[in-house]
mmCIF file of C-alpha atoms in Angstrom:
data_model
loop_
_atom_site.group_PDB
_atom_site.id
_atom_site.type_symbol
_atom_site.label_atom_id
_atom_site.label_comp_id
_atom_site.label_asym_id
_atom_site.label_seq_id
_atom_site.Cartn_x
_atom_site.Cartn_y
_atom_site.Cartn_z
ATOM 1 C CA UNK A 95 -20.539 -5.661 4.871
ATOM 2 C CA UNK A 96 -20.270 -8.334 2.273
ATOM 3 C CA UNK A 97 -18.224 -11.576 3.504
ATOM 4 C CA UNK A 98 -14.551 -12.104 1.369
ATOM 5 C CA UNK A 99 -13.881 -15.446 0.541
ATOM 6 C CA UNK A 100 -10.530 -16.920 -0.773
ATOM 7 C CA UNK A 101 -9.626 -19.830 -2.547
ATOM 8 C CA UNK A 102 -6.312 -21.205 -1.904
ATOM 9 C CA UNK A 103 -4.380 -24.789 -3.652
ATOM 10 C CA UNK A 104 -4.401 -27.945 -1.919
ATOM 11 C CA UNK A 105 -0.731 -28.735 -1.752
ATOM 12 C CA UNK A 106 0.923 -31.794 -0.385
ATOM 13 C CA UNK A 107 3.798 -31.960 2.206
ATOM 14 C CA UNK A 108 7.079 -30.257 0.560
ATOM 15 C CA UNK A 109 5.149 -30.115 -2.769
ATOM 16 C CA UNK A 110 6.514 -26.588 -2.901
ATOM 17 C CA UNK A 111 10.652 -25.840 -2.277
ATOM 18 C CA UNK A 112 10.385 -24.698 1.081
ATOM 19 C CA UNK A 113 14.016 -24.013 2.001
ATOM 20 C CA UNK A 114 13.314 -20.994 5.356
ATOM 21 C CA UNK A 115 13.547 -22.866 8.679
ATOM 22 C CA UNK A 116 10.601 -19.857 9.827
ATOM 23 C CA UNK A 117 8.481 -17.164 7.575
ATOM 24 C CA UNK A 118 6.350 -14.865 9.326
ATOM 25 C CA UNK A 119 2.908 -13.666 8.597
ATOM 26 C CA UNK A 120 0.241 -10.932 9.441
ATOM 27 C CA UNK A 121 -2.969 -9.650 8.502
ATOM 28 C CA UNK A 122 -5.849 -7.474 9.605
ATOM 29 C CA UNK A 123 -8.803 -8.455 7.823
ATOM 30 C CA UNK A 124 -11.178 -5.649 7.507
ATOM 31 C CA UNK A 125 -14.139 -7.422 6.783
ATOM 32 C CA UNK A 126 -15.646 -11.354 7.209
ATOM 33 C CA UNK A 127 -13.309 -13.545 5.526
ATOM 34 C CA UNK A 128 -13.845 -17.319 4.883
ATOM 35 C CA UNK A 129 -11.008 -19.826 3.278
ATOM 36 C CA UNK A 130 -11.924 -22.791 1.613
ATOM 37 C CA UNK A 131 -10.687 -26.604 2.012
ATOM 38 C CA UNK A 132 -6.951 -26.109 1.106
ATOM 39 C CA UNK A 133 -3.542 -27.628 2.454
ATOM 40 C CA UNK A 134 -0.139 -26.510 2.954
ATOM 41 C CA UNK A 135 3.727 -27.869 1.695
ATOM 42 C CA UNK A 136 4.877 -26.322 4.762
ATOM 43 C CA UNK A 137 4.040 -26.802 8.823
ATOM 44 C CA UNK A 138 1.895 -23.830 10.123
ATOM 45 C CA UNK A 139 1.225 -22.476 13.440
ATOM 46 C CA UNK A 140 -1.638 -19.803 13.667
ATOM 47 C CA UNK A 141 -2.855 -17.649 16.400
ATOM 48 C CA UNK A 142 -4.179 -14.304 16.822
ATOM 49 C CA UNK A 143 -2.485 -10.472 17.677
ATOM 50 C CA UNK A 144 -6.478 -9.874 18.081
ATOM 51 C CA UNK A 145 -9.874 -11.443 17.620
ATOM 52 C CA UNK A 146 -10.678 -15.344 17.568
ATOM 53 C CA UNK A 147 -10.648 -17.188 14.303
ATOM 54 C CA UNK A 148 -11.902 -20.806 13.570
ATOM 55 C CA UNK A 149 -9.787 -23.950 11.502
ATOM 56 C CA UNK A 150 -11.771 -26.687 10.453
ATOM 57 C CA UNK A 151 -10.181 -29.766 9.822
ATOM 58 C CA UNK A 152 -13.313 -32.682 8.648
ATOM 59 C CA UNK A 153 -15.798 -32.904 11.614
ATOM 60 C CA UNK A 154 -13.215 -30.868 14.285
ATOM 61 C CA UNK A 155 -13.670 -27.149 14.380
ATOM 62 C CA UNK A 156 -10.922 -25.346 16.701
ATOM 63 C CA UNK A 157 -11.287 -21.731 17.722
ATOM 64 C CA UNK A 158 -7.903 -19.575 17.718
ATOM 65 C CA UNK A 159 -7.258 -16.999 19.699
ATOM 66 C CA UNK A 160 -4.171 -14.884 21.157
ATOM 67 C CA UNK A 161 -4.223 -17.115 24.241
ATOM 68 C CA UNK A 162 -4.440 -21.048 21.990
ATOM 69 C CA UNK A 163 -2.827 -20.986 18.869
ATOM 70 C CA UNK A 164 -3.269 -23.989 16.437
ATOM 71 C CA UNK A 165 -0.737 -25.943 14.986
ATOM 72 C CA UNK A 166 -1.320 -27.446 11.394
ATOM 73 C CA UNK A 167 1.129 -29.852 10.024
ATOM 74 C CA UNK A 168 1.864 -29.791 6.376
ATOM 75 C CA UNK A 169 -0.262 -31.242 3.685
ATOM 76 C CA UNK A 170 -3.631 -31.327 6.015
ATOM 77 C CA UNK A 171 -6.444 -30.450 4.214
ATOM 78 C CA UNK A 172 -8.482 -27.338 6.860
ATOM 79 C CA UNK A 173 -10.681 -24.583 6.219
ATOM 80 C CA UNK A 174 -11.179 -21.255 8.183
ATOM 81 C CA UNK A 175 -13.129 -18.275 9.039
ATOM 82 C CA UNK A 176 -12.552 -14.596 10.918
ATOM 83 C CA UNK A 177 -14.537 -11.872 11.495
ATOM 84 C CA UNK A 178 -13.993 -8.234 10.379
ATOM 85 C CA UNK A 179 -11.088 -6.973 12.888
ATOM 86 C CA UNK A 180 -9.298 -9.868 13.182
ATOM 87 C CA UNK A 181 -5.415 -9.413 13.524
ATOM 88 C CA UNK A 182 -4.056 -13.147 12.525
ATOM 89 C CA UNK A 183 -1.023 -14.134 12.795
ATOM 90 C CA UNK A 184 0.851 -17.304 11.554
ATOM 91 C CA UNK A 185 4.607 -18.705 11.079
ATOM 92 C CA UNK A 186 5.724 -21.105 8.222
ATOM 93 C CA UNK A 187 7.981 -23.796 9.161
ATOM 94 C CA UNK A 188 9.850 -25.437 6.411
ATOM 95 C CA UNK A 189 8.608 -29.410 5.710
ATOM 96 C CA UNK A 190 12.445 -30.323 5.259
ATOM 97 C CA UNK A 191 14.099 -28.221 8.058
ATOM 98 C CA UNK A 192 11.766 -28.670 10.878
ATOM 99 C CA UNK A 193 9.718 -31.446 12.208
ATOM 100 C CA UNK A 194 6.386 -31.575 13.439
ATOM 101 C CA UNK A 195 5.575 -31.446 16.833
ATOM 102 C CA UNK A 196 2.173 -33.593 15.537
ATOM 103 C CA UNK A 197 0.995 -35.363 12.999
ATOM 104 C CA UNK A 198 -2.300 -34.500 13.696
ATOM 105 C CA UNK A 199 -3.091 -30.720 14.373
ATOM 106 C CA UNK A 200 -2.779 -29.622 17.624
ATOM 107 C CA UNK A 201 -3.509 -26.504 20.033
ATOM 108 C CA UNK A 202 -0.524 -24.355 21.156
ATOM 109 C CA UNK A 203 -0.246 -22.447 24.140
ATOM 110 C CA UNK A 204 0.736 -18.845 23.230
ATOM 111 C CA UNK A 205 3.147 -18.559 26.478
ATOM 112 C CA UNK A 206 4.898 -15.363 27.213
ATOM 113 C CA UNK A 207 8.416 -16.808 25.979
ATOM 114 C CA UNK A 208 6.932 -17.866 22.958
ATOM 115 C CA UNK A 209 5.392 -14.608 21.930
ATOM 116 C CA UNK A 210 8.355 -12.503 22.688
ATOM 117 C CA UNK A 211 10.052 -15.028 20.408
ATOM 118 C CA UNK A 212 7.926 -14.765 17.542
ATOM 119 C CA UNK A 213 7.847 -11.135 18.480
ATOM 120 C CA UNK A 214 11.545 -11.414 17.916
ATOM 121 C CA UNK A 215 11.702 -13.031 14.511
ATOM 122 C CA UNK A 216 9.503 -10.089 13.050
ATOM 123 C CA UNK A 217 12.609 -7.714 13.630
ATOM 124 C CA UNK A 218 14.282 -7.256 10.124
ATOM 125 C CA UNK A 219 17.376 -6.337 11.587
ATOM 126 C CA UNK A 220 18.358 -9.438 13.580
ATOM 127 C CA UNK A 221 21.610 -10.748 12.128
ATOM 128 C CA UNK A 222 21.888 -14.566 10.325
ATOM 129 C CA UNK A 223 23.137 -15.495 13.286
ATOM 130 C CA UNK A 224 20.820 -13.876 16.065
ATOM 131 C CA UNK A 225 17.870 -14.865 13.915
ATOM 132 C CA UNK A 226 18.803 -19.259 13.795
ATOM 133 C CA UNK A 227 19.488 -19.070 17.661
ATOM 134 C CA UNK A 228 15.844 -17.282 17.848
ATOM 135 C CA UNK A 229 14.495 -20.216 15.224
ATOM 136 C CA UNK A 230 15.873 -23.171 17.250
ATOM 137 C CA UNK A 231 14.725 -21.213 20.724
ATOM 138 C CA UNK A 232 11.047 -21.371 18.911
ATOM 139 C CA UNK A 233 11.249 -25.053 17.490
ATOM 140 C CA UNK A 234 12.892 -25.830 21.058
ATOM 141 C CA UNK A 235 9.277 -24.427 23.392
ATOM 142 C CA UNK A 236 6.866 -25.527 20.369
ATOM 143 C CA UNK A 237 4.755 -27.973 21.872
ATOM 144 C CA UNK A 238 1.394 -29.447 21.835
ATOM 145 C CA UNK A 239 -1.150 -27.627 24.593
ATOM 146 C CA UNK A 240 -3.775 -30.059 26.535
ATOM 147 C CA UNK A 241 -6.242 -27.396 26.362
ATOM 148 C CA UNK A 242 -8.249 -26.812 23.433
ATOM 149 C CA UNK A 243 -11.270 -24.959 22.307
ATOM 150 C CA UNK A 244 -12.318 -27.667 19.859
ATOM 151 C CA UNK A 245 -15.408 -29.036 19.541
ATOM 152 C CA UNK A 246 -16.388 -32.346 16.905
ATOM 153 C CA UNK A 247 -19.358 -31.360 15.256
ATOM 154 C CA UNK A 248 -22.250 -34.277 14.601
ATOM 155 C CA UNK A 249 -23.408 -34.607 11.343
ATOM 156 C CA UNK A 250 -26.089 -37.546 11.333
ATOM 157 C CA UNK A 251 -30.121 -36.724 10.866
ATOM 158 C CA UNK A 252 -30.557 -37.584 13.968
ATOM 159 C CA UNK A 253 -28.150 -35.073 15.776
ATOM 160 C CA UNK A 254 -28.112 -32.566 13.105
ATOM 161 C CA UNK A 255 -31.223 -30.404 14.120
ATOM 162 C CA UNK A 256 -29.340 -30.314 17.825
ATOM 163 C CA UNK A 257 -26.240 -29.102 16.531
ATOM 164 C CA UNK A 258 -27.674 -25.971 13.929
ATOM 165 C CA UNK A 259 -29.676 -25.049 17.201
ATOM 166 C CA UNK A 260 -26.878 -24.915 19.531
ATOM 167 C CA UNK A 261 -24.355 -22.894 17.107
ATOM 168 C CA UNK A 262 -27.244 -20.577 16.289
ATOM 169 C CA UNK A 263 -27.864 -19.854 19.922
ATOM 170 C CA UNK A 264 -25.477 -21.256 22.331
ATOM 171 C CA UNK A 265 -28.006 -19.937 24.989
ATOM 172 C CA UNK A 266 -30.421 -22.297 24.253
ATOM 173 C CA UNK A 267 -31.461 -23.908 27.140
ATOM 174 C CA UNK A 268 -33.377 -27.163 25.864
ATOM 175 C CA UNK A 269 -32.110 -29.990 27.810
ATOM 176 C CA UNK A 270 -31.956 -33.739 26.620
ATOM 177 C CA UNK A 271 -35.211 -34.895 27.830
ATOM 178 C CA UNK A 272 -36.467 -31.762 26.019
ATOM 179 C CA UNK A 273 -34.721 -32.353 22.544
ATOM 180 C CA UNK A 274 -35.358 -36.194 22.948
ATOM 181 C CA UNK A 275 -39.051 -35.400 23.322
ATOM 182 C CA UNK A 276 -39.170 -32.983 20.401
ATOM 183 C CA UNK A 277 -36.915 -35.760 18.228
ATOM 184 C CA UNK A 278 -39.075 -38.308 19.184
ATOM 185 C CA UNK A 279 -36.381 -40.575 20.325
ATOM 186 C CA UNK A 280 -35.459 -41.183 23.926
ATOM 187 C CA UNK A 281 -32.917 -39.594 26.051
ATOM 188 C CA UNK A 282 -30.517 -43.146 25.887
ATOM 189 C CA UNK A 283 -30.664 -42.465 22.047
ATOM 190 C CA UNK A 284 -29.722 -39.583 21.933
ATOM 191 C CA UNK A 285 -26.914 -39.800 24.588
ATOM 192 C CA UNK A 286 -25.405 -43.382 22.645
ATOM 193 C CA UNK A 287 -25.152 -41.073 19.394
ATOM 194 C CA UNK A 288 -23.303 -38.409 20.633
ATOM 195 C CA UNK A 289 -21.183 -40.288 22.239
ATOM 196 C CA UNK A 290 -20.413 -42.185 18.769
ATOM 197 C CA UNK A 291 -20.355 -38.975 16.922
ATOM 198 C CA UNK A 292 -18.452 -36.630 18.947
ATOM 199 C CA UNK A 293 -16.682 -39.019 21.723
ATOM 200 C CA UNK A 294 -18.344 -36.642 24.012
ATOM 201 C CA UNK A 295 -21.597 -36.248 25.881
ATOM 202 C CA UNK A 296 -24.740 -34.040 25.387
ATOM 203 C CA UNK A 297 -24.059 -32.104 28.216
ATOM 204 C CA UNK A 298 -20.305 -31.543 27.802
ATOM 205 C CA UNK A 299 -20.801 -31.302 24.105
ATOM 206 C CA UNK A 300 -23.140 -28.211 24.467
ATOM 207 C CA UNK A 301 -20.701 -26.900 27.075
ATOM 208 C CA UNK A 302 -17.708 -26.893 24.694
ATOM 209 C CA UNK A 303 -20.065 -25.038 22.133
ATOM 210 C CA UNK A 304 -21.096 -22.232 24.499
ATOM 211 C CA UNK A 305 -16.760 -22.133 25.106
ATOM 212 C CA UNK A 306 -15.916 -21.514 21.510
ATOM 213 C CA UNK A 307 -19.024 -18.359 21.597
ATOM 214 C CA UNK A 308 -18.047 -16.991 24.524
ATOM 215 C CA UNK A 309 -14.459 -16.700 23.575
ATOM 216 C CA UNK A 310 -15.409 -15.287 20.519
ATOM 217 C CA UNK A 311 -17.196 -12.136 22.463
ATOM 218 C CA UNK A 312 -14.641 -12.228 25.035
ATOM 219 C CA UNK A 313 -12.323 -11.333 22.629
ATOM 220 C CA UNK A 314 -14.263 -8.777 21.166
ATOM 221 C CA UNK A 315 -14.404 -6.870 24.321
ATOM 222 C CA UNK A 316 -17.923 -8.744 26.098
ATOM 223 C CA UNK A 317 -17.615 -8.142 29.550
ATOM 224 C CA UNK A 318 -17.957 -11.725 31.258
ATOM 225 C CA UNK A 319 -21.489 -11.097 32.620
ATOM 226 C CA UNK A 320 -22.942 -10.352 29.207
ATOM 227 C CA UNK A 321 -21.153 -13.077 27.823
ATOM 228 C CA UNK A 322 -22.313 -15.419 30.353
ATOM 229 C CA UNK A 323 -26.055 -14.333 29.781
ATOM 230 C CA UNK A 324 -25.582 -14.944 26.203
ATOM 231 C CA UNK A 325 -24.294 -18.342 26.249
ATOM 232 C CA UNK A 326 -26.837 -19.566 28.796
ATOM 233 C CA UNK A 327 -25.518 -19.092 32.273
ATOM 234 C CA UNK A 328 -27.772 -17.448 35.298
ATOM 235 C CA UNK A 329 -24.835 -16.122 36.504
ATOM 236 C CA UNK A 330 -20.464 -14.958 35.567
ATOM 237 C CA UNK A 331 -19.751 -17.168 38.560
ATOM 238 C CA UNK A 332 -21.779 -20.565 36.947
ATOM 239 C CA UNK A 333 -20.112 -19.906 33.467
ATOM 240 C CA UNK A 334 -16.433 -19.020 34.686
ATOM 241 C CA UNK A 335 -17.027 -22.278 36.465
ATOM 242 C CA UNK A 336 -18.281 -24.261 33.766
ATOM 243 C CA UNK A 337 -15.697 -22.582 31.106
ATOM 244 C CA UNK A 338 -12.662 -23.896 33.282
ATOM 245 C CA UNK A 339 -14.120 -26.926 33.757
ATOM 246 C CA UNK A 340 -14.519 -27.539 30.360
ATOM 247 C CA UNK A 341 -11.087 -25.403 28.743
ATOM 248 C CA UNK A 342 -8.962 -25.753 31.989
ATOM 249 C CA UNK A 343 -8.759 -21.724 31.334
ATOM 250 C CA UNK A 344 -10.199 -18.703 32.911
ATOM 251 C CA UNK A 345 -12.637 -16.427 30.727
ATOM 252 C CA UNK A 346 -10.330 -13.521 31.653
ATOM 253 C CA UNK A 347 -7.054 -15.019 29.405
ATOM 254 C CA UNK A 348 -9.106 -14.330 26.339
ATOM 255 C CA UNK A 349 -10.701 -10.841 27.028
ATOM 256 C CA UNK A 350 -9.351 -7.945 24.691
ATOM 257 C CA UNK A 351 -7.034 -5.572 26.414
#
C-alpha cells in the first residue's frame, strides 16, 4: 500500500479570515498518510475517533490518540503522520474569537464531557442558539492535560545511532553500559547528553519511546501481553507498571473497543 503524502501552506496566526468560533472535522484515512511542515491561521485541537496519530513540532513528537488529544495553537509550524485506518478528528477555533489555552502546544484530555460536547457540535440541526451555549461549554472545559505521550527526540552524532535503534525496535534491550561500550564513550557521557538533548534520562527516555509504540498497537487492538513483549517487557504486569509510571495512564484507556 503506497504511503499518501500532503502538502499543506504555512500560514500565520489569523492570516486567513477566520470568523466561526468552532469548525469541525473528520477523516478516515484509508491508507499511510504523512503531512508536511505546515501551520495554521486558526487554533486546532486534534484527537482520534480511532487509531493513534503522531504531530511533530521541531525535536517534540506527540502521539494522539482517542484518550490525549493535542492542542496546536495557531501559526505553529508541525508535521504529522497516521496509519491506514485512522479515524482523526479535529476542531478549528477561530484566532480572533477564541483564545488559546497555550502558547505552546499542549496535550488534552479527551474527558467524557468533552467528547459528548464535540459529539454535540457535529449535529447539523442544533439551533444558533443551542450551538454558542455548546461552543462556550467547550472553550469553558478546554484545558491543558499533565499527561502526555511526547517524547524529544536527540539529534546529535553522538545520540543519533541510540535513537534510530530504539524507534526501530522499542524492544531493544541494550542498556547504557551496553550502548556506551559499543559508542565508545562512557556511560557519564552518554547520560550528560541526553540529559542536554532531551531534558530527560536514558532510562526514562527509552521508556517514553516504548509508551508512544505500545499505544500505537494498543490502539490497534494488541492485547497488553503482546504489546508488552514487543516493547521489551518480561511481563503485562512490568510494562502496565512502567507505562503508568511514565504516562500517569493505564494501557487499558487506549485499547480499541
Amino acid at each position: 500500500m503506497t504511503r499518501e503524502t500532503r502538502s499543506l501552506p504555512v500560514l500565520a496566526p489569523g492570516a486567513v479570515d477566520t470568523p466561526f468560533t468552532i469548525v469541525g472535522y473528520d477523516e478516515v484515512f484509508p491508507r499511510d498518510i504523512t503531512w508536511n511542515d505546515h501551520s495554521h491561521p486558526f487554533h486546532e485541537l486534534l484527537w482520534n475517533e480511532r487509531g493513534s496519530s503522531t504531530v511533530v513540532v521541531g525535536a517534540r513528537v506527540w502521539t494522539v490518540t482517542p484518550a490525549l488529544g493535542l492542542w496546536m495553537p495557531a501559526g505553529v509550524l508541525h508535521s504529522g503522520s497516521a496509519i491506514a485506518g485512522t479515524w482523526l478528528r479535529a476542531i478549528f477555533l477561530g484566532f480572533h474569537t477564541t483564545t488559546s489555552i497555550s502558547d505552546t502546544p499542549v496535550a488534552v484530555e479527551i474527558t467524557p464531557l468533552l467528547r459528548l460536547l464535540l459529539q454535540r457540535l457535529g449535529d447539523a440541526r442544533l439551533s444558533p442558539a443551542s450551538r454558542a451555549t455548546t461552543e462556550a461549554m467547550v472553550l469553558d472545559v478546554l484545558e491543558p492535560s499533565p499527561r502526555e505521550l511526547l517524547v524529544h527526540a536527540p539529534t546529535s552524532d553522538l545520540l543519533r545511532p541510540i535513537a534510530e535503534a530504539v524507534r526501530e525496535n522499542p524492544g531493544d534491550l541494550r542498556t547504557l553500559t551496553d550502548w556506551a561500550a559499543e559508542l565508545g564513550v562512557s556511560p557519564r557521557t552518554i547520560t550528560r547528553a541526553f540529559n542536554a538533548e532531551t531534558g530527560t534520562s536514558f532510562a526514562r527516555w527509552i521508556a517514553a519511546v516504548r509508551a508512544q509504540h505500545a499505544v500505537a498497537l494498543l490502539t490497534r487492538g494488541w492485547d497488553v501481553e503482546a504489546v508488552a513483549e514487543q516493547v521489551g517487557y518480561r511481563s503485562a504486569s512490568a510494562f502496565g507498571v512502567a507505562f503508568r509510571r511514565t504516562t500517569g495512564l493505564t494501557p487499558g484507556m487506549f485499547r480499541a473497543s
